[in-house]
mmCIF file of the C-alpha atoms, coordinates in Angstrom:
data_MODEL
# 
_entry.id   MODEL 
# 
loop_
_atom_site.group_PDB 
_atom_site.id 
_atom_site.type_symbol 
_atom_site.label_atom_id 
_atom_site.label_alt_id 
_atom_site.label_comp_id 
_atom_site.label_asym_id 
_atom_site.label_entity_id 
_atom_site.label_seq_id 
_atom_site.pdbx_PDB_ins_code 
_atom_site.Cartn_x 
_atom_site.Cartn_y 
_atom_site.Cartn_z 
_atom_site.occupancy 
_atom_site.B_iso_or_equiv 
_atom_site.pdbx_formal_charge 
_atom_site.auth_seq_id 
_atom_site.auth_comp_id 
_atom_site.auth_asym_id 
_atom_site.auth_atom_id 
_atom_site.pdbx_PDB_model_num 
ATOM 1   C CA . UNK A 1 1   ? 0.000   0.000  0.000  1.00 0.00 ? 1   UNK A CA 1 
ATOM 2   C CA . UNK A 1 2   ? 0.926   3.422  -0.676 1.00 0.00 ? 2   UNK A CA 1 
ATOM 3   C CA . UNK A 1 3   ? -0.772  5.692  2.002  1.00 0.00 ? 3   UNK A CA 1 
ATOM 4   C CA . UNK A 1 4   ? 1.330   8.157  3.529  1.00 0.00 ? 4   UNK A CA 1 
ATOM 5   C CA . UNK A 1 5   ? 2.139   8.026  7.376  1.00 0.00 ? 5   UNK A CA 1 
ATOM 6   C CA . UNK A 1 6   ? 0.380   11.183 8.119  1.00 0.00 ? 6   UNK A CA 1 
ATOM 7   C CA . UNK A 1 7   ? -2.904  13.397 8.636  1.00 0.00 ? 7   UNK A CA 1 
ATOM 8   C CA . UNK A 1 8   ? -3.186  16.747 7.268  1.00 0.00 ? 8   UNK A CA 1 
ATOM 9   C CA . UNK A 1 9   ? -6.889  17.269 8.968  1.00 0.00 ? 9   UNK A CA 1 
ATOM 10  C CA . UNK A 1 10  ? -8.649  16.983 11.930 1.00 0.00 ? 10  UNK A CA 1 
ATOM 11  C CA . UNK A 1 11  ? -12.021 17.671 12.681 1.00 0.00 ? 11  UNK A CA 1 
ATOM 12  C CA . UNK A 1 12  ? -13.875 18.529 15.874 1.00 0.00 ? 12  UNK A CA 1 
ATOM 13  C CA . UNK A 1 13  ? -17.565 17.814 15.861 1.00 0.00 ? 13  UNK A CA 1 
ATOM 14  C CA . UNK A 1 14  ? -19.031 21.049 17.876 1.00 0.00 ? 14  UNK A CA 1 
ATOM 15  C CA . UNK A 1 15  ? -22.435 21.733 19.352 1.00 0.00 ? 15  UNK A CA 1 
ATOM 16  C CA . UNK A 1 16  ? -22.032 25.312 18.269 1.00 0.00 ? 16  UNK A CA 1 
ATOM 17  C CA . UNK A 1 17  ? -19.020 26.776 15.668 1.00 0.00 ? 17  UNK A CA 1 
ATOM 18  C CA . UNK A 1 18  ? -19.072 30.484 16.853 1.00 0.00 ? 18  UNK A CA 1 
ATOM 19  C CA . UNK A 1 19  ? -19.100 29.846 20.343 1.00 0.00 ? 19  UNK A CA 1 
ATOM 20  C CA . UNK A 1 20  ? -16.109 26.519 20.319 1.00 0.00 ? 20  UNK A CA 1 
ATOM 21  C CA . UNK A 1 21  ? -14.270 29.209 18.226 1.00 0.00 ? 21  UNK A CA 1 
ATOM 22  C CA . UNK A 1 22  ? -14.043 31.491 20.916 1.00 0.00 ? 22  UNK A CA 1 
ATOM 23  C CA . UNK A 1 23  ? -12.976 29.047 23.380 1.00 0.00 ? 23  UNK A CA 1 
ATOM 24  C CA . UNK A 1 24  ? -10.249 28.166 20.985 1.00 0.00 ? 24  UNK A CA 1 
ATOM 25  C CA . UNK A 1 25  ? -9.171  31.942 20.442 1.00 0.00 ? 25  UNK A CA 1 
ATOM 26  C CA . UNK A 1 26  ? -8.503  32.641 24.412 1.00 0.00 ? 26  UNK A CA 1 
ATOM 27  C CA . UNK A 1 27  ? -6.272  29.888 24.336 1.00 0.00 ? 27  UNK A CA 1 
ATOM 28  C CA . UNK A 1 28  ? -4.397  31.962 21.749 1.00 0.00 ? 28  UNK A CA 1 
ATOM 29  C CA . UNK A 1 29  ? -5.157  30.405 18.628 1.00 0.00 ? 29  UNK A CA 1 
ATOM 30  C CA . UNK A 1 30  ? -5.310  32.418 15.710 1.00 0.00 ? 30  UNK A CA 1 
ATOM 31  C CA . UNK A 1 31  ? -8.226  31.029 12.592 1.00 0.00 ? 31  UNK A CA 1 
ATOM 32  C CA . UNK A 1 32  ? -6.782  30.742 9.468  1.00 0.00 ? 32  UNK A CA 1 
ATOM 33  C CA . UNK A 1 33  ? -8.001  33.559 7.267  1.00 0.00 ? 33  UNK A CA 1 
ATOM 34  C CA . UNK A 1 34  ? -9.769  30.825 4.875  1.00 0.00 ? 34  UNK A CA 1 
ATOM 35  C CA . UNK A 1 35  ? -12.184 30.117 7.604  1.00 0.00 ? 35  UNK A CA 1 
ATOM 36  C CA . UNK A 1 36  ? -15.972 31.101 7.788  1.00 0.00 ? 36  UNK A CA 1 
ATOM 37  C CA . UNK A 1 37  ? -16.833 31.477 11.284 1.00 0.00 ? 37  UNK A CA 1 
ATOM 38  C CA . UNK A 1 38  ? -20.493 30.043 12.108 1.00 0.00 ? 38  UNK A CA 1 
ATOM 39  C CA . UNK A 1 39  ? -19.912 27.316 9.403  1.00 0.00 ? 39  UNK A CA 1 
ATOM 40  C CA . UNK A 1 40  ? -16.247 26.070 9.867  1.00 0.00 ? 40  UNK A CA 1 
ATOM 41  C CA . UNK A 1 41  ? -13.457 27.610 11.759 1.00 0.00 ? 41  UNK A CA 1 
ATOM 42  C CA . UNK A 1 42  ? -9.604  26.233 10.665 1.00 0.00 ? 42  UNK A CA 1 
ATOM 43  C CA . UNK A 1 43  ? -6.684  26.410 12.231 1.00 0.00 ? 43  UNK A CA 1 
ATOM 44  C CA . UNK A 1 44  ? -3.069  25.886 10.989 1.00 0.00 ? 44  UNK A CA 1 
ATOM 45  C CA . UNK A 1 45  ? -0.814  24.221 13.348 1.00 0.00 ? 45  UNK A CA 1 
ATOM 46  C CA . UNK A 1 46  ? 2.915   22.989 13.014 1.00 0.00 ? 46  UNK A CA 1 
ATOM 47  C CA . UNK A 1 47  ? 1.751   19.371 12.574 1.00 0.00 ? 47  UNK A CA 1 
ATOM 48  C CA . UNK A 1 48  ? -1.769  19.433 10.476 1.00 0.00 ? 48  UNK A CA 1 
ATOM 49  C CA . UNK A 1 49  ? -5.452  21.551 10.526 1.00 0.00 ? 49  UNK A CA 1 
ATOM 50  C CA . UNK A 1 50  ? -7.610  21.560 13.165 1.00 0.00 ? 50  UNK A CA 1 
ATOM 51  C CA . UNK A 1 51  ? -11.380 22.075 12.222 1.00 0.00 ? 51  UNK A CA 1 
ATOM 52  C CA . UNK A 1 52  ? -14.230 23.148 14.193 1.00 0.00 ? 52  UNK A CA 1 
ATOM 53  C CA . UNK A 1 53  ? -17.157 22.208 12.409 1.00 0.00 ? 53  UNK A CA 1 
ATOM 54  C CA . UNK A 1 54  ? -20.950 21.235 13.869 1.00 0.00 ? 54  UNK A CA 1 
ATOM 55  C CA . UNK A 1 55  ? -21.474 17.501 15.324 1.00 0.00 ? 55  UNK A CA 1 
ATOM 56  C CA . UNK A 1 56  ? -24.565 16.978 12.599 1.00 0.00 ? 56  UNK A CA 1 
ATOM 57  C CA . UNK A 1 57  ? -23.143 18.329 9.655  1.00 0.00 ? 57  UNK A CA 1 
ATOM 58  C CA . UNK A 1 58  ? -20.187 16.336 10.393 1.00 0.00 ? 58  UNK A CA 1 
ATOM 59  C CA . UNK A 1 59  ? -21.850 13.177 11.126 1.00 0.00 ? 59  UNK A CA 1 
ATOM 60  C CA . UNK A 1 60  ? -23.476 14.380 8.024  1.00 0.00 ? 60  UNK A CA 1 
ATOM 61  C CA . UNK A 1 61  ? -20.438 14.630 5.866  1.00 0.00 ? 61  UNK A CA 1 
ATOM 62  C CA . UNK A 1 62  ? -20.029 10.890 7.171  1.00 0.00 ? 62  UNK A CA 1 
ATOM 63  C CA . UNK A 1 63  ? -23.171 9.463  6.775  1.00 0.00 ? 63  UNK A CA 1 
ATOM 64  C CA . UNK A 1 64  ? -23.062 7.862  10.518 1.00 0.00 ? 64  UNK A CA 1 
ATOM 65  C CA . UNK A 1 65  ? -25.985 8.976  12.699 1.00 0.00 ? 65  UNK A CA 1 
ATOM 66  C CA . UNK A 1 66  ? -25.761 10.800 15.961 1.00 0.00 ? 66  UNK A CA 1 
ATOM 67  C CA . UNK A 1 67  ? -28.217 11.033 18.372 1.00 0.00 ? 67  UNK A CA 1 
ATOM 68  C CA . UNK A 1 68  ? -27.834 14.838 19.336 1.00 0.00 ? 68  UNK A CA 1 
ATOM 69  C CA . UNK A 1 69  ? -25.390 17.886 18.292 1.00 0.00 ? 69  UNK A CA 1 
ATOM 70  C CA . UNK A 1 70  ? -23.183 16.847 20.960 1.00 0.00 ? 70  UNK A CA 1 
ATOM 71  C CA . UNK A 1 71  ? -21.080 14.111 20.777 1.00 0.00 ? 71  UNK A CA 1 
ATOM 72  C CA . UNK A 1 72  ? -21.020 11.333 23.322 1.00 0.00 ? 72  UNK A CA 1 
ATOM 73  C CA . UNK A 1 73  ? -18.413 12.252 26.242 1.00 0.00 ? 73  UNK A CA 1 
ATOM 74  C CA . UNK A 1 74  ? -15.985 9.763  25.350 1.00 0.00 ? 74  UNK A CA 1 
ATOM 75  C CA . UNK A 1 75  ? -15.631 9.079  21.507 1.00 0.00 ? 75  UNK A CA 1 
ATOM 76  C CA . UNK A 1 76  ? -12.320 7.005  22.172 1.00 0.00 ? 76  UNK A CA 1 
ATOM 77  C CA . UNK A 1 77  ? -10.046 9.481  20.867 1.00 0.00 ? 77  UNK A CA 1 
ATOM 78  C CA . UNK A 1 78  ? -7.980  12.280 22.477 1.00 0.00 ? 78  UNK A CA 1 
ATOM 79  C CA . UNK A 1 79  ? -5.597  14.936 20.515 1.00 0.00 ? 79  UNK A CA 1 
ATOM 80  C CA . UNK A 1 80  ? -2.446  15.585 22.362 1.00 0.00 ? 80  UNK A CA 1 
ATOM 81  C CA . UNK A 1 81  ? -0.282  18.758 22.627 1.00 0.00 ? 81  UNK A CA 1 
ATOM 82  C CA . UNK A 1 82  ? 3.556   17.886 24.214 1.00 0.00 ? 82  UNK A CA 1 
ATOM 83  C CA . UNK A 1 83  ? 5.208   20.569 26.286 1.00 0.00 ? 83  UNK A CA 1 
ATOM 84  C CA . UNK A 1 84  ? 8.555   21.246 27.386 1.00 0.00 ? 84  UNK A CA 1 
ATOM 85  C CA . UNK A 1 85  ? 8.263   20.709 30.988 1.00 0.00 ? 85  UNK A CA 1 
ATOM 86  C CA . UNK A 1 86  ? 5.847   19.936 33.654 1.00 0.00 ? 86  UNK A CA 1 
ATOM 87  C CA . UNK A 1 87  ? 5.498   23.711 34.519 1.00 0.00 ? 87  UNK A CA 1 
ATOM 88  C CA . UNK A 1 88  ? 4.508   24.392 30.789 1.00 0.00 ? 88  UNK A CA 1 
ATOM 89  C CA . UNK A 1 89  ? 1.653   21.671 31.248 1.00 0.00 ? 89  UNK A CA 1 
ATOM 90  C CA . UNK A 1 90  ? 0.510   22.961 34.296 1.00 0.00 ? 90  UNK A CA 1 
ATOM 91  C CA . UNK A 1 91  ? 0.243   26.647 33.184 1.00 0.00 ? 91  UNK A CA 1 
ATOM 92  C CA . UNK A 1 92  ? -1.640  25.273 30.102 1.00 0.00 ? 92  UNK A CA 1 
ATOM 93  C CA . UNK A 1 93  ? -3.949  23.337 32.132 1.00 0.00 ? 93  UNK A CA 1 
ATOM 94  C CA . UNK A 1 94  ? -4.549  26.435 33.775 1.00 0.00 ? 94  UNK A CA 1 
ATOM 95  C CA . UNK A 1 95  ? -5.262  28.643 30.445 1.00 0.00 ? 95  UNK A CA 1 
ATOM 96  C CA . UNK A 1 96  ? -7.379  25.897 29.670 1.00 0.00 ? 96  UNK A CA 1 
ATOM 97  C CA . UNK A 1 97  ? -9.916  26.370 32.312 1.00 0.00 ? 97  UNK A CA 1 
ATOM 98  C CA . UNK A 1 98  ? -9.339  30.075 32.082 1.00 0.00 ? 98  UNK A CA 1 
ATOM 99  C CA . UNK A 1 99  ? -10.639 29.733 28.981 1.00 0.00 ? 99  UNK A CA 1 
ATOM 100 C CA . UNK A 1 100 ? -13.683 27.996 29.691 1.00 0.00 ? 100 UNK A CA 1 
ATOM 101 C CA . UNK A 1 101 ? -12.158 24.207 29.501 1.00 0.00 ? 101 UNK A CA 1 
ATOM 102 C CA . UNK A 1 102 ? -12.532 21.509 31.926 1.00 0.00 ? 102 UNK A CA 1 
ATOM 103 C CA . UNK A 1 103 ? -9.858  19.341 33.797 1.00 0.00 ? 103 UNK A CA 1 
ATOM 104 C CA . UNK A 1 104 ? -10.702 15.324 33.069 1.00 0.00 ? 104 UNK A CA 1 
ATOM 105 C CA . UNK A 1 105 ? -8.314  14.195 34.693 1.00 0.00 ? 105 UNK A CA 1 
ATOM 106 C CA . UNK A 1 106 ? -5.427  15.762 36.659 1.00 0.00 ? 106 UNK A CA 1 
ATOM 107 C CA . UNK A 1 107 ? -1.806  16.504 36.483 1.00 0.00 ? 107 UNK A CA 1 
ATOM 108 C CA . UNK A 1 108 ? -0.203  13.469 37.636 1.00 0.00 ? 108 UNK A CA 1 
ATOM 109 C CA . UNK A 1 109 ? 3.301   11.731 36.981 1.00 0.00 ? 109 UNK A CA 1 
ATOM 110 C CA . UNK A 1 110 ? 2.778   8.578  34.596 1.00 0.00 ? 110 UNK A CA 1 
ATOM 111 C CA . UNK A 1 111 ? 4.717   5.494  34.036 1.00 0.00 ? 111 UNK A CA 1 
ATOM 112 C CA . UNK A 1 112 ? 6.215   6.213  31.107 1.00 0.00 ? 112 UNK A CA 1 
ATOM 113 C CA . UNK A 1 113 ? 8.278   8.705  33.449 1.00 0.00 ? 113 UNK A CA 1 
ATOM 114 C CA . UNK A 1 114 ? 6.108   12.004 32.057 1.00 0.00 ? 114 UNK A CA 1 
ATOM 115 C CA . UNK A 1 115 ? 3.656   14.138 32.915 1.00 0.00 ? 115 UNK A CA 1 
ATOM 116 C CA . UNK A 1 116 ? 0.321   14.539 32.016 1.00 0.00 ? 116 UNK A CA 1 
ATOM 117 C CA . UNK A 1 117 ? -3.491  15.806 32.370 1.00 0.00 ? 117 UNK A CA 1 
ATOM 118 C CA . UNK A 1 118 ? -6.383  15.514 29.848 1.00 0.00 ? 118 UNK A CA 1 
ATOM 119 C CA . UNK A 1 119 ? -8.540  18.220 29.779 1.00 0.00 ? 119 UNK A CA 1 
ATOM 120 C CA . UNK A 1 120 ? -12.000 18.734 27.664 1.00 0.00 ? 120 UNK A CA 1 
ATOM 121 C CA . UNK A 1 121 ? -13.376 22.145 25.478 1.00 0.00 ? 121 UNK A CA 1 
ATOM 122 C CA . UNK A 1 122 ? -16.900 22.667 26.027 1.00 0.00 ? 122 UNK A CA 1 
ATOM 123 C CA . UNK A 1 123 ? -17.891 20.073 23.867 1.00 0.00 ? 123 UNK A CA 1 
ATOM 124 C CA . UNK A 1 124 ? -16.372 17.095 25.480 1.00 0.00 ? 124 UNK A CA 1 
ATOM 125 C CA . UNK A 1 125 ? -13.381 17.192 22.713 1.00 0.00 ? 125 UNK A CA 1 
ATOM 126 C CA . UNK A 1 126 ? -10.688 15.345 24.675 1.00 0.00 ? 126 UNK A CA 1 
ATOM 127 C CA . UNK A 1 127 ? -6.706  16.723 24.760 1.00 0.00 ? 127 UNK A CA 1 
ATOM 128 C CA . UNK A 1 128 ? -4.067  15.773 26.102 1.00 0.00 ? 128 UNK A CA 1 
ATOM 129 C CA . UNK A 1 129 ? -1.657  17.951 28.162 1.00 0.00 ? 129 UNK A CA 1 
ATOM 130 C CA . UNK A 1 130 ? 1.769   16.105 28.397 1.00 0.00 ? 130 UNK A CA 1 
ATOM 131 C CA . UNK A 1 131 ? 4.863   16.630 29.185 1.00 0.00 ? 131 UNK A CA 1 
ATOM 132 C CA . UNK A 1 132 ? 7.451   13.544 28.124 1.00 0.00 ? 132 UNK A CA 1 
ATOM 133 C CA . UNK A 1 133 ? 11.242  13.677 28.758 1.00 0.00 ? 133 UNK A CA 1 
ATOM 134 C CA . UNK A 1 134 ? 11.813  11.018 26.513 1.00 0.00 ? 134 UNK A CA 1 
ATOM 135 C CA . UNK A 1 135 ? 10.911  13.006 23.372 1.00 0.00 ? 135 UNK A CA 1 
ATOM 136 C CA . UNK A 1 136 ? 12.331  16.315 23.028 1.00 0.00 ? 136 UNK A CA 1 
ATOM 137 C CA . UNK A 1 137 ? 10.618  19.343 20.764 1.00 0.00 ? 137 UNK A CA 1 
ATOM 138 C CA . UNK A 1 138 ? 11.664  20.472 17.914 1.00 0.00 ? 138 UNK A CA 1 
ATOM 139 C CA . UNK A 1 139 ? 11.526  23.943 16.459 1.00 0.00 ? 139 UNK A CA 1 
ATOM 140 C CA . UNK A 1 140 ? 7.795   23.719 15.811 1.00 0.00 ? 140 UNK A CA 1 
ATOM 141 C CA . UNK A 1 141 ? 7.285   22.305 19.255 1.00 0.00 ? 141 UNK A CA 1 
ATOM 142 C CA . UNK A 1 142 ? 6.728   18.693 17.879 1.00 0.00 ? 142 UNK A CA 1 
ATOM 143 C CA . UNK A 1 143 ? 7.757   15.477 19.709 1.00 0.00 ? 143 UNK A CA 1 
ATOM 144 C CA . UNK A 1 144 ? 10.929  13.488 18.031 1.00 0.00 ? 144 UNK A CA 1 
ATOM 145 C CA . UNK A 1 145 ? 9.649   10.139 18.645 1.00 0.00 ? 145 UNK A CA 1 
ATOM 146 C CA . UNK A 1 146 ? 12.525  8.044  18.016 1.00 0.00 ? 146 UNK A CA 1 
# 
């Protein structure tokens, strides 16, 4: 097979665009200027796209059926953003809920001799807030994963 080892898209089924927008923007993301805010909202990162886009039209898009706008809680999936130390991931865990984000499950130390936290947007979207000495950032603040 020839797929490449990589996504260049991910997409966030939200209850409402305009409002999980705003959560994303006091974090301090920036939209892309392509982005229509109310229908989708896109933003460029280092590693791939993030989308914002409502849970029906995206289930939609799919053709799977969803109960409700929202997403169930868990959807077996979390995104993960790597940090530099454990002080970065607790000051982002606090930004998070700043902005309007909830704590899942708190800082702890993990076996895998890191750090980490998951933490939720308003729609239940799960991230991951890590911090792992074993793989060192890069420039763009990606993980080498050797």
């Amino acid at each position: 097979m020839s797929i490449p080892q990589r996504f260049s898209l991910v997409t966030l089924g939200v209850h409402d665009v305009e409002a999980a927008t705003a959560f994303y923007h006091r974090l301090g993301w920036t939209p892309a200027r392509s982005s229509q805010v109310g229908e989708v909202t896109f933003f460029a990162t280092p590693g791939g796209v993030i989308a914002l886009w409502e849970t029906a039209e995206l289930a939609k898009d799919a053709a799977v059926q969803t109960m409700h706008a929202n997403a169930p809680a868990f959807r077996a999936v979390a995104l993960a953003i790597n940090l530099a130390s454990r002080e970065e991931v607790d000051d982002a865990i606090g930004d998070w809920v700043v902005a309007g984000g909830q704590i899942s499950k708190a800082a702890a130390e993990t076996e895998w001799g890191g750090y980490s936290a998951y933490v939720a947007d308003p729609d239940g979207n799960l991230w991951e807030l890590a911090h792992n000495p074993g793989w060192p950032l890069d420039e763009r603040g990606l993980p080498q994963v050797v």
